[in-house]
Short mmCIF file of C-alpha atoms in Angstrom, two decimals:
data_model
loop_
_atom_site.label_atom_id
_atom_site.label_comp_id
_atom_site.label_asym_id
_atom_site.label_seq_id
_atom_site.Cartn_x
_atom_site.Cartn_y
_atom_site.Cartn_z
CA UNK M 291 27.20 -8.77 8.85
CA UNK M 292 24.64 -7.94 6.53
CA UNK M 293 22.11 -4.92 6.71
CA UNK M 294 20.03 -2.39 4.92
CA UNK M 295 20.22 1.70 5.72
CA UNK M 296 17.81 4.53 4.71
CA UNK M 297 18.56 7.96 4.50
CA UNK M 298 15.39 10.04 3.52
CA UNK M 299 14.76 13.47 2.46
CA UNK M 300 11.91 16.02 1.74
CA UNK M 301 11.34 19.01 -0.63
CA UNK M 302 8.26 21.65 -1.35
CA UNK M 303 9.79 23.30 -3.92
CA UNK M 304 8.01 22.91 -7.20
CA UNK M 305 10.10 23.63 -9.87
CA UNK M 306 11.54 19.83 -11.24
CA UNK M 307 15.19 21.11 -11.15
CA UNK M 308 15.22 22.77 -8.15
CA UNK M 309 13.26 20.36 -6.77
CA UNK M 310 15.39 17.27 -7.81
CA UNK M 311 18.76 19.56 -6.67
CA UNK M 312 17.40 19.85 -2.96
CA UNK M 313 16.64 16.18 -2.35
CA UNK M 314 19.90 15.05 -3.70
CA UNK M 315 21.88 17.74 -1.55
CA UNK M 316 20.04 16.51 1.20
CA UNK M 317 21.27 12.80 0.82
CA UNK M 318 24.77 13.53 0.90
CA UNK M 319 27.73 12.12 -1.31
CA UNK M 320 27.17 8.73 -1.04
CA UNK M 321 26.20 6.09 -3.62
CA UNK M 322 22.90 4.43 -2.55
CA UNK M 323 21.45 1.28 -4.67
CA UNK M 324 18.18 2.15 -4.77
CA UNK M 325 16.11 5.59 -4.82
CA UNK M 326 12.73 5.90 -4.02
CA UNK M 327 10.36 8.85 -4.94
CA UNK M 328 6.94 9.31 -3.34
CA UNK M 329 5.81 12.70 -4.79
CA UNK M 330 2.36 14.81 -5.08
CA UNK M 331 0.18 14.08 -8.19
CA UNK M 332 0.14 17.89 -9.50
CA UNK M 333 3.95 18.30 -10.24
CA UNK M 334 4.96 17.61 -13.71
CA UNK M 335 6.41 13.80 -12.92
CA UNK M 336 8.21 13.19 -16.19
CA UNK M 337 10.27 16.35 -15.31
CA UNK M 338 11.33 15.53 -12.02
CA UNK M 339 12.18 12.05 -12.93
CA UNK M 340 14.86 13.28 -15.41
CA UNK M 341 15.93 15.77 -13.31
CA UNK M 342 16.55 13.50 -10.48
CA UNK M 343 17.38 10.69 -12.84
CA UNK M 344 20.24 13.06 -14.12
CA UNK M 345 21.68 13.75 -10.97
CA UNK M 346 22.03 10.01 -9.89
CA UNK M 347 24.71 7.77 -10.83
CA UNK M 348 24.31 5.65 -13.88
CA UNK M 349 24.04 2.59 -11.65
CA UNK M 350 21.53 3.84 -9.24
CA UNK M 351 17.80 2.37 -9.55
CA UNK M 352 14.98 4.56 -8.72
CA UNK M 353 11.51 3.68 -8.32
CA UNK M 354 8.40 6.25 -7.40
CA UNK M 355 4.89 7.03 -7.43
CA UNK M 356 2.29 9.69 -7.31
CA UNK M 357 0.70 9.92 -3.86
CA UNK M 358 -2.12 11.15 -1.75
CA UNK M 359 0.11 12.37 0.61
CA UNK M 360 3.86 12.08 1.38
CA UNK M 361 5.38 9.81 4.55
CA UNK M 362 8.85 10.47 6.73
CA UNK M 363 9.62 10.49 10.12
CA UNK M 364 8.37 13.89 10.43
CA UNK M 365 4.90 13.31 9.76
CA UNK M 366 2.37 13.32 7.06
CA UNK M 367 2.67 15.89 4.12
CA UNK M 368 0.79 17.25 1.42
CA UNK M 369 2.36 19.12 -1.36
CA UNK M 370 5.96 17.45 -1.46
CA UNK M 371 8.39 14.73 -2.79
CA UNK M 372 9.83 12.20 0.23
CA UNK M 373 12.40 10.45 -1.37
CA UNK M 374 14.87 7.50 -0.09
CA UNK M 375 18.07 6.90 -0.57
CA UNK M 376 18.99 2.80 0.64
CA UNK M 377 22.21 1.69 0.51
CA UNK M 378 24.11 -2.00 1.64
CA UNK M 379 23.78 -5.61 1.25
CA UNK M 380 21.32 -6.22 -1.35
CA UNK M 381 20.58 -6.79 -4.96
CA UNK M 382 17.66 -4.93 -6.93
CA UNK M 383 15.56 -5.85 -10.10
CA UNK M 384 13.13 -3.76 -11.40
CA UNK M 385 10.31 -4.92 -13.58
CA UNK M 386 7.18 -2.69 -15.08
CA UNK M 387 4.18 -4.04 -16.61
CA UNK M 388 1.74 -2.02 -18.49
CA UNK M 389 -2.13 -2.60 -19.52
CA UNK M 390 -3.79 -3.37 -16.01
CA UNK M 391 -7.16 -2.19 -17.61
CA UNK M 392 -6.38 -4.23 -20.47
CA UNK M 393 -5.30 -7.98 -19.09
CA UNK M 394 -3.91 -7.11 -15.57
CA UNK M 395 -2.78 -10.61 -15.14
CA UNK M 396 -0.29 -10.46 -17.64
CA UNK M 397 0.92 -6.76 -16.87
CA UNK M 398 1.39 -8.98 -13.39
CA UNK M 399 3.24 -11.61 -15.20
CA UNK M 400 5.56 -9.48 -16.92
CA UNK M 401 6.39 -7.42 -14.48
CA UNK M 402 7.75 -10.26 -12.30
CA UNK M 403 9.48 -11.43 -15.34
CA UNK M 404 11.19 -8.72 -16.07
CA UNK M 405 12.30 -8.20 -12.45
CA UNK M 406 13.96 -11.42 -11.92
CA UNK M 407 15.32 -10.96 -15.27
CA UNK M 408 17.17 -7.61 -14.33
CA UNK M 409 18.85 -9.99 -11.26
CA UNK M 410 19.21 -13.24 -13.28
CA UNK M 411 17.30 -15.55 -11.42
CA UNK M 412 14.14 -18.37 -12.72
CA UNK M 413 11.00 -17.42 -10.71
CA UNK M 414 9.93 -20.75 -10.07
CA UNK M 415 13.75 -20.22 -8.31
CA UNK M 416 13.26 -17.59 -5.86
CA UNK M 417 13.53 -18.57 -2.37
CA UNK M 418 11.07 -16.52 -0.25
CA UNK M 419 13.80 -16.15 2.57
CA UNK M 420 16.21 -14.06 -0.02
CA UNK M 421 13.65 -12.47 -2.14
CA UNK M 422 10.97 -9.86 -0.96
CA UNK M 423 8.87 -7.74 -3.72
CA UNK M 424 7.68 -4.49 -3.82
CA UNK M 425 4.49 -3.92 -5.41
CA UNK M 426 3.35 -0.72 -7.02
CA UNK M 427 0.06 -0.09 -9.04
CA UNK M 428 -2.01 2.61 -10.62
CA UNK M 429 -4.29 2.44 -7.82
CA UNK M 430 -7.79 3.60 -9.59
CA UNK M 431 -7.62 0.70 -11.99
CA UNK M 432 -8.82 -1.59 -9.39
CA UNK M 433 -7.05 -4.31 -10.75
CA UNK M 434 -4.64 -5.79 -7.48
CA UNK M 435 -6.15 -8.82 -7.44
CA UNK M 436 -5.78 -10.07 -10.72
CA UNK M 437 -2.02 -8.67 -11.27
CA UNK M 438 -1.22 -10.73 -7.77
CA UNK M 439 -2.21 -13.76 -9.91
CA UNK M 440 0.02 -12.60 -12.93
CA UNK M 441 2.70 -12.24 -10.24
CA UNK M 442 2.96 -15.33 -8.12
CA UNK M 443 1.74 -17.77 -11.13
CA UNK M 444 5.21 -18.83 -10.79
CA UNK M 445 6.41 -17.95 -7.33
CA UNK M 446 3.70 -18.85 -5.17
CA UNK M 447 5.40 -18.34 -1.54
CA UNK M 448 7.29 -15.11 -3.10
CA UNK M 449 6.51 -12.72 -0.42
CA UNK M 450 4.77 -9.08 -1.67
CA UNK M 451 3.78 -5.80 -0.10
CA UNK M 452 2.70 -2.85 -1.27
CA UNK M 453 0.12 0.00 -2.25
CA UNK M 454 -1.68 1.75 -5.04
CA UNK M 455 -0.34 4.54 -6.70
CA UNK M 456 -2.43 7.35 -5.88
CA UNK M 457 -3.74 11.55 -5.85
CA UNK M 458 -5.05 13.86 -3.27
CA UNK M 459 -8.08 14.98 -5.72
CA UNK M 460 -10.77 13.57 -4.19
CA UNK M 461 -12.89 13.94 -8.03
CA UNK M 462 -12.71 10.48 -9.37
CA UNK M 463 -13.57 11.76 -12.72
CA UNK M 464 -10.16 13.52 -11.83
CA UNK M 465 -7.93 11.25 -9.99
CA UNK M 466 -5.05 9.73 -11.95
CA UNK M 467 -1.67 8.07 -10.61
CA UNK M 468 1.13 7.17 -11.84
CA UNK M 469 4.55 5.11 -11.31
CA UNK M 470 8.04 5.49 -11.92
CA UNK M 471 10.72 2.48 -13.09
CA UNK M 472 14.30 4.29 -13.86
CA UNK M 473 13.47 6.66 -16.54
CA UNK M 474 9.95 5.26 -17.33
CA UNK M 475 6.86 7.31 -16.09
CA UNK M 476 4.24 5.16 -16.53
CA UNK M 477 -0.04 4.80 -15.81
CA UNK M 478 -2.01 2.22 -15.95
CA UNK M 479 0.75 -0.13 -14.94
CA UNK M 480 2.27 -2.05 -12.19
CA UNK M 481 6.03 -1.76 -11.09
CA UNK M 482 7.81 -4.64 -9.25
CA UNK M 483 11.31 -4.22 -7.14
CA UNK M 484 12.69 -7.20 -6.49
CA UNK M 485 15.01 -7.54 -3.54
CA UNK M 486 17.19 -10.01 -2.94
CA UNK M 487 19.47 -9.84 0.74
CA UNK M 488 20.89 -12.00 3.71
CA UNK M 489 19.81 -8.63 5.85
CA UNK M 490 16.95 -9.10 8.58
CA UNK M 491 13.97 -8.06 6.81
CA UNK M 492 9.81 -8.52 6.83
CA UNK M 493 6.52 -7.60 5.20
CA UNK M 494 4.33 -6.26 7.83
CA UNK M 495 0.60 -4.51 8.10
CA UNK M 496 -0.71 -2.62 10.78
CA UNK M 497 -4.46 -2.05 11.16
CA UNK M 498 -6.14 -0.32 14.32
CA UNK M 499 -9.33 -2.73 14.92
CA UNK M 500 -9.83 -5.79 16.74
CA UNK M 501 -11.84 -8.43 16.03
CA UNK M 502 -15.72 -9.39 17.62
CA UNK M 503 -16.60 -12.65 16.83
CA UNK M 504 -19.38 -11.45 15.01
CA UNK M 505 -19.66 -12.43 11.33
CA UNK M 506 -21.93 -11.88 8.23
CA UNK M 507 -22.22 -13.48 4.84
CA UNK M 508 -22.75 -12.20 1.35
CA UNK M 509 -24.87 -14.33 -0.03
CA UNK M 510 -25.44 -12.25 -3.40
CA UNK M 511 -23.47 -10.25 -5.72
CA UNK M 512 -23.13 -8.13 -8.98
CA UNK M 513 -21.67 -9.73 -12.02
CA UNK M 514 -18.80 -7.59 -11.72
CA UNK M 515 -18.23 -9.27 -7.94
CA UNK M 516 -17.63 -5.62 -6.52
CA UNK M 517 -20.94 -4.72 -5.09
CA UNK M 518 -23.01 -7.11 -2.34
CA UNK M 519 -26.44 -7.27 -3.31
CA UNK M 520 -27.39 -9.12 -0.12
CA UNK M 521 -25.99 -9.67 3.17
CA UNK M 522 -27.01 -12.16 5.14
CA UNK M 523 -29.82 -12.76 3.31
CA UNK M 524 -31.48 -9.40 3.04
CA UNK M 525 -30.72 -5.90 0.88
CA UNK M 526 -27.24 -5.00 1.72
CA UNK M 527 -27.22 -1.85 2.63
CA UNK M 528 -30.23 -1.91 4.97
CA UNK M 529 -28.27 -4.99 6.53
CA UNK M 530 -24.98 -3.35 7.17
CA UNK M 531 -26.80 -0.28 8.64
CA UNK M 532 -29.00 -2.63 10.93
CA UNK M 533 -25.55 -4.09 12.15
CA UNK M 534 -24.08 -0.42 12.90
CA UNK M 535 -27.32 1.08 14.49
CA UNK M 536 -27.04 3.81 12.17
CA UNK M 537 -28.74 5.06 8.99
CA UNK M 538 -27.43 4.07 5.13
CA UNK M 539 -26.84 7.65 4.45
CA UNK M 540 -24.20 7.04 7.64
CA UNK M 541 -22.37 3.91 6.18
CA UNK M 542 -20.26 5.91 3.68
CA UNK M 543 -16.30 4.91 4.52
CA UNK M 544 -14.65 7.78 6.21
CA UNK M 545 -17.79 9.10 7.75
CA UNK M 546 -17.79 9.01 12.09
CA UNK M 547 -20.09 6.35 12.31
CA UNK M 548 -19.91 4.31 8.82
CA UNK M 549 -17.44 1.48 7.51
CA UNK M 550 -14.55 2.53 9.23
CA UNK M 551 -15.59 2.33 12.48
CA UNK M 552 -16.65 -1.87 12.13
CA UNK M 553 -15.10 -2.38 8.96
CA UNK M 554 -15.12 -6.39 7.53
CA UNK M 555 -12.19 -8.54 7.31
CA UNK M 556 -11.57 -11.59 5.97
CA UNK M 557 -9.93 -14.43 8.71
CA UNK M 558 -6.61 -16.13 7.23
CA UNK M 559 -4.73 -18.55 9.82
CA UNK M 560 -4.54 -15.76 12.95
CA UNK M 561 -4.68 -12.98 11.02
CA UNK M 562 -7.36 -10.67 9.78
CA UNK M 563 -7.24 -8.97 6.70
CA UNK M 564 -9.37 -5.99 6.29
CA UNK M 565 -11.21 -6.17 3.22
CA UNK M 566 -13.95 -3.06 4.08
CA UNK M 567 -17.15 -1.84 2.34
CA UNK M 568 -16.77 1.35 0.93
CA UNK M 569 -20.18 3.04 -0.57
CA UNK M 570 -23.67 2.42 -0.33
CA UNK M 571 -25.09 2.72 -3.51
CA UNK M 572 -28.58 3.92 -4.64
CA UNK M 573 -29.87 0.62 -5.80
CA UNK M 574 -28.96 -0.31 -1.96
CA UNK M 575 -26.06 -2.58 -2.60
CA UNK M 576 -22.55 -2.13 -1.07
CA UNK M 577 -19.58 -1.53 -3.29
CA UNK M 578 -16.18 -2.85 -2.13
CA UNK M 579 -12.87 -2.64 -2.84
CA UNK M 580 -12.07 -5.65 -3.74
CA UNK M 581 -13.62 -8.62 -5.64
CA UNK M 582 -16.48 -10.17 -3.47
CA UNK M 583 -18.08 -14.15 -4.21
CA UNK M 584 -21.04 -15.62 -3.11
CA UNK M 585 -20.95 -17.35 0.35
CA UNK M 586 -17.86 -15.71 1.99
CA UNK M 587 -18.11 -15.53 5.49
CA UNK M 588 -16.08 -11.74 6.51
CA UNK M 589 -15.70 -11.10 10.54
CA UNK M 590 -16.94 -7.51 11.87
CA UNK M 591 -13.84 -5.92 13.86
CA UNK M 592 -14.58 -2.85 15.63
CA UNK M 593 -12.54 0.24 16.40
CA UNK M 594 -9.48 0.02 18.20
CA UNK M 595 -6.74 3.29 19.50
CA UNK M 596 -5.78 4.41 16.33
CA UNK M 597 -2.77 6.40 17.36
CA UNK M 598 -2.17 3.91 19.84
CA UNK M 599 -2.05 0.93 17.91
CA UNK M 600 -0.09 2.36 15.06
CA UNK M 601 2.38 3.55 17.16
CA UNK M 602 2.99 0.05 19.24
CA UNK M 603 3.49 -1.01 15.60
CA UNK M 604 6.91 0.92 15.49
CA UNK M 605 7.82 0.33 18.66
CA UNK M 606 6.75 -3.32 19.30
CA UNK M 607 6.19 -4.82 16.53
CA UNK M 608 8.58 -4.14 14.46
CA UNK M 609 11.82 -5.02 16.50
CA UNK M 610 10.29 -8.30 17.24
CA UNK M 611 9.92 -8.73 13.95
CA UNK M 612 13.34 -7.50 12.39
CA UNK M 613 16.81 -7.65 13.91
CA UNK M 614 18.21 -4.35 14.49
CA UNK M 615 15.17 -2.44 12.21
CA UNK M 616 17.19 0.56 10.09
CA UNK M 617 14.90 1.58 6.87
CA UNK M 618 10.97 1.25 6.26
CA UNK M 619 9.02 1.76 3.52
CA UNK M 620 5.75 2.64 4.00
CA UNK M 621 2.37 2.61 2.13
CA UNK M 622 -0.79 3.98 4.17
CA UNK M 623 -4.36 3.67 3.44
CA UNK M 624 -5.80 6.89 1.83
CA UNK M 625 -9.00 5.25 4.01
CA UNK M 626 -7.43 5.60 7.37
CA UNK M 627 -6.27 9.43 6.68
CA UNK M 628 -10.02 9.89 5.88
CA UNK M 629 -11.20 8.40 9.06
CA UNK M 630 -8.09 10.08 10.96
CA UNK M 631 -9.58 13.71 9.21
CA UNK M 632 -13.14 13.35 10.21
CA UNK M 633 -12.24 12.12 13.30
CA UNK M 634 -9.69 14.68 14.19
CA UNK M 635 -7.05 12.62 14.69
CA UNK M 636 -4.33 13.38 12.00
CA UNK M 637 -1.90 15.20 14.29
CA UNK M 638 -1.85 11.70 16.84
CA UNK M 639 -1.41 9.27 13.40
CA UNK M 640 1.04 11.61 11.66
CA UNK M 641 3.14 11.29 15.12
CA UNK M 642 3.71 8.11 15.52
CA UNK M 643 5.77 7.85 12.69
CA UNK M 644 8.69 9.51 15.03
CA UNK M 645 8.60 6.14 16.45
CA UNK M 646 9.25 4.05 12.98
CA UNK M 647 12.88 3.20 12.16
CA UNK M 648 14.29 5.46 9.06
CA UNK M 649 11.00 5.60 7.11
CA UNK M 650 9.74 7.07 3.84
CA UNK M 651 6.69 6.49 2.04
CA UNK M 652 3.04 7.79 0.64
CA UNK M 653 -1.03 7.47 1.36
CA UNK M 654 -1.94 4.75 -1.06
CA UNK M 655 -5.03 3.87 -3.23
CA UNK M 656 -5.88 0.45 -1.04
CA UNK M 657 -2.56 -2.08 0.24
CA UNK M 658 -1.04 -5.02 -0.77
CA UNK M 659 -0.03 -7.86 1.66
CA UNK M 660 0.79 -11.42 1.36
CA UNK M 661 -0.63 -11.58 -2.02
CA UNK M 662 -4.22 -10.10 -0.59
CA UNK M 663 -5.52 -6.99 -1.69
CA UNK M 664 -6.61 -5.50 1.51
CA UNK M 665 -7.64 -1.91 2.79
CA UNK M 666 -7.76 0.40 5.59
CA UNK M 667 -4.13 -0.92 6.42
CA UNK M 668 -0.99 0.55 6.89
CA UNK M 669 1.68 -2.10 4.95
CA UNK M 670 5.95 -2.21 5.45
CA UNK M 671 8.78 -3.50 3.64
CA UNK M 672 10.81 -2.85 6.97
CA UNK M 673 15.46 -3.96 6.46
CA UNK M 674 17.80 -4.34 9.51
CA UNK M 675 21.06 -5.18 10.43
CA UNK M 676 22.52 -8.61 11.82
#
């Protein structure tokens, strides 16, 4: 039999020490493998990574990230640390790459490197049934998709899944994030946790739209490929609004009747990943989120039951996926807590987590998935039991 359990805990206190002296009481006695720490941007991170890091056994790996908001089965938190404690039948290798802003291809690269390194394996040798990775970024670098390509130049089918790195100040001439690897505390970088296990496991995404059939093009972009000049022809902006019924000042993501409510997503196979707009801009483009070229054809989806959906996630979706489901980590779109705020749905989304298996995890600066860099999403590295 092999398997993969969580325990999880939570703390408000502030103070590194104290803080690091709860969660650890709070696990219990036992020796995990791995820690993870999800906390709130404002605390002082290098502090409560060596005061948790002193309180852990030698052998213990821990991993982290600042957050825009902290994940457990209790709900969504502001404020706090969630941390994980996972324990059984796998094998861990940590790798951290730094320089995104730099060349985020090769921050990719040697993150992976150094990963498999830490377990002993070749890349070109890992078989995508044994090996999963964890991706974590500095989320306001923008950089996913070119550190995917750093990543799997070597491991194509390696499966990833992941999030950004993020902060709850809403000021991007404020926001920063940052990522922990053991005692490293680290920005403008790119973490990689490399599992290796015979335990039932899979990299999953929930979204909470459906798709329409209807499609549109962008048939012109910047030179940096994040903003659509043209859709379909015609000024972007005014084209997206035409398609919503609604004004541009209205298309701003997280507003009632903008992007998030028919977001775009790009068709792969069956599924749909969603790749939204995020901001009109004055010059009446559209920036996104992720890199945009010439001709792509995206699919409008529309609006589905948030709370709903999400929660037949857990309770569906994820047995059928995983044998015997007993620890998730989860990274949730900032974008969808924005929608879920001006909406007035955040008490319905923060309870369906009751419904996950033993969960822990943070809001995220946009998701990894599959090697995509995708948004509005909520992504899982979900272990069970055989």
């Amino acid at each position: 039999m092999a398997q993969v359990k969580m325990q999880t805990a939570r703390t408000t206190l502030k103070e590194p020490d104290a803080a690091a002296e709860d969660l650890l009481s709070q696990l219990g006695g036992d020796t995990p493998r791995l820690v993870t720490m999800f906390a709130s941007r404002e605390r002082d991170q290098l502090a409560l990574n060596r005061a948790v890091r002193a309180r852990l056994p030698a052998g213990v790996r821990l991993i982290g990230a600042t957050t825009a908001g902290e994940l457990d089965n209790t709900g969504i938190h502001e404020g706090s640390v969630v941390m994980s404690a996972l324990f059984g039948d796998f094998e861990i290798g940590l790798g951290l790459g730094i320089g995104l802003s730099v060349d985020a291809i090769s921050a990719g690269a040697a993150a992976i490197k150094r990963a498999c390194e830490d377990l002993g394996v070749r890349q070109q040798d890992l078989d995508p049934r044994r090996y999963v990775g964890l991706v974590i970024d500095d989320g306001f670098r923008y950089k996913k998709e070119e550190l995917l390509l750093g990543i799997l130049e070597k491991c194509q089918t390696l499966v990833l899944v992941g999030g950004g790195a993020s902060d709850a100040n809403r000021d991007p001439a404020k926001q920063s994030a940052l990522v922990h690897v053991d005692g490293e505390v680290a920005t403008d970088a790119v973490l990689v946790a490399l599992f290796k296990t015979n335990a039932p496991w899979a990299a999953l995404r929930s979204h909470w739209y459906v798709p329409t059939g209807e499609k549109l093009t962008i048939t012109k972009v910047d030179e940096s490929h994040t903003r659509a000049l043209e859709i379909d022809g015609h000024p972007a902006a005014k084209r997206y609004a035409e398609i919503l019924g609604v004004g541009v000042d209205e298309l701003e993501f997280g507003t009632p009747r903008g992007f998030a409510v028919r977001p775009t997503a790009l068709r792969v196979g069956r599924e749909y990943f969603i790749r939204a707009a995020w901001s009109p801009q004055e010059d009446g483009s559209i920036l996104f989120a992720n890199l945009l070229e010439e001709g792509t054809e995206l699919e409008l989806m529309k609006l589905g039951d948030m709370a709903g959906m999400t929660r037949s996630f857990f309770t569906d979706e994820v047995p059928r996926r995983v044998q015997n489901p007993q620890a998730a980590l989860l990274f949730h779109c900032g974008g969808r807590m924005w929608y879920a705020s001006a909406t007035n749905t955040t008490q319905q989304l923060a309870e369906t987590l009751r419904a996950a298996p033993t969960a822990a995890g943070m809001n995220v600066h946009f998701e990894i998935y599959s090697g995509f860099h995708i948004n509005t999403t909520l992504t899982a590295l979900v272990f069970g039991a055989n």
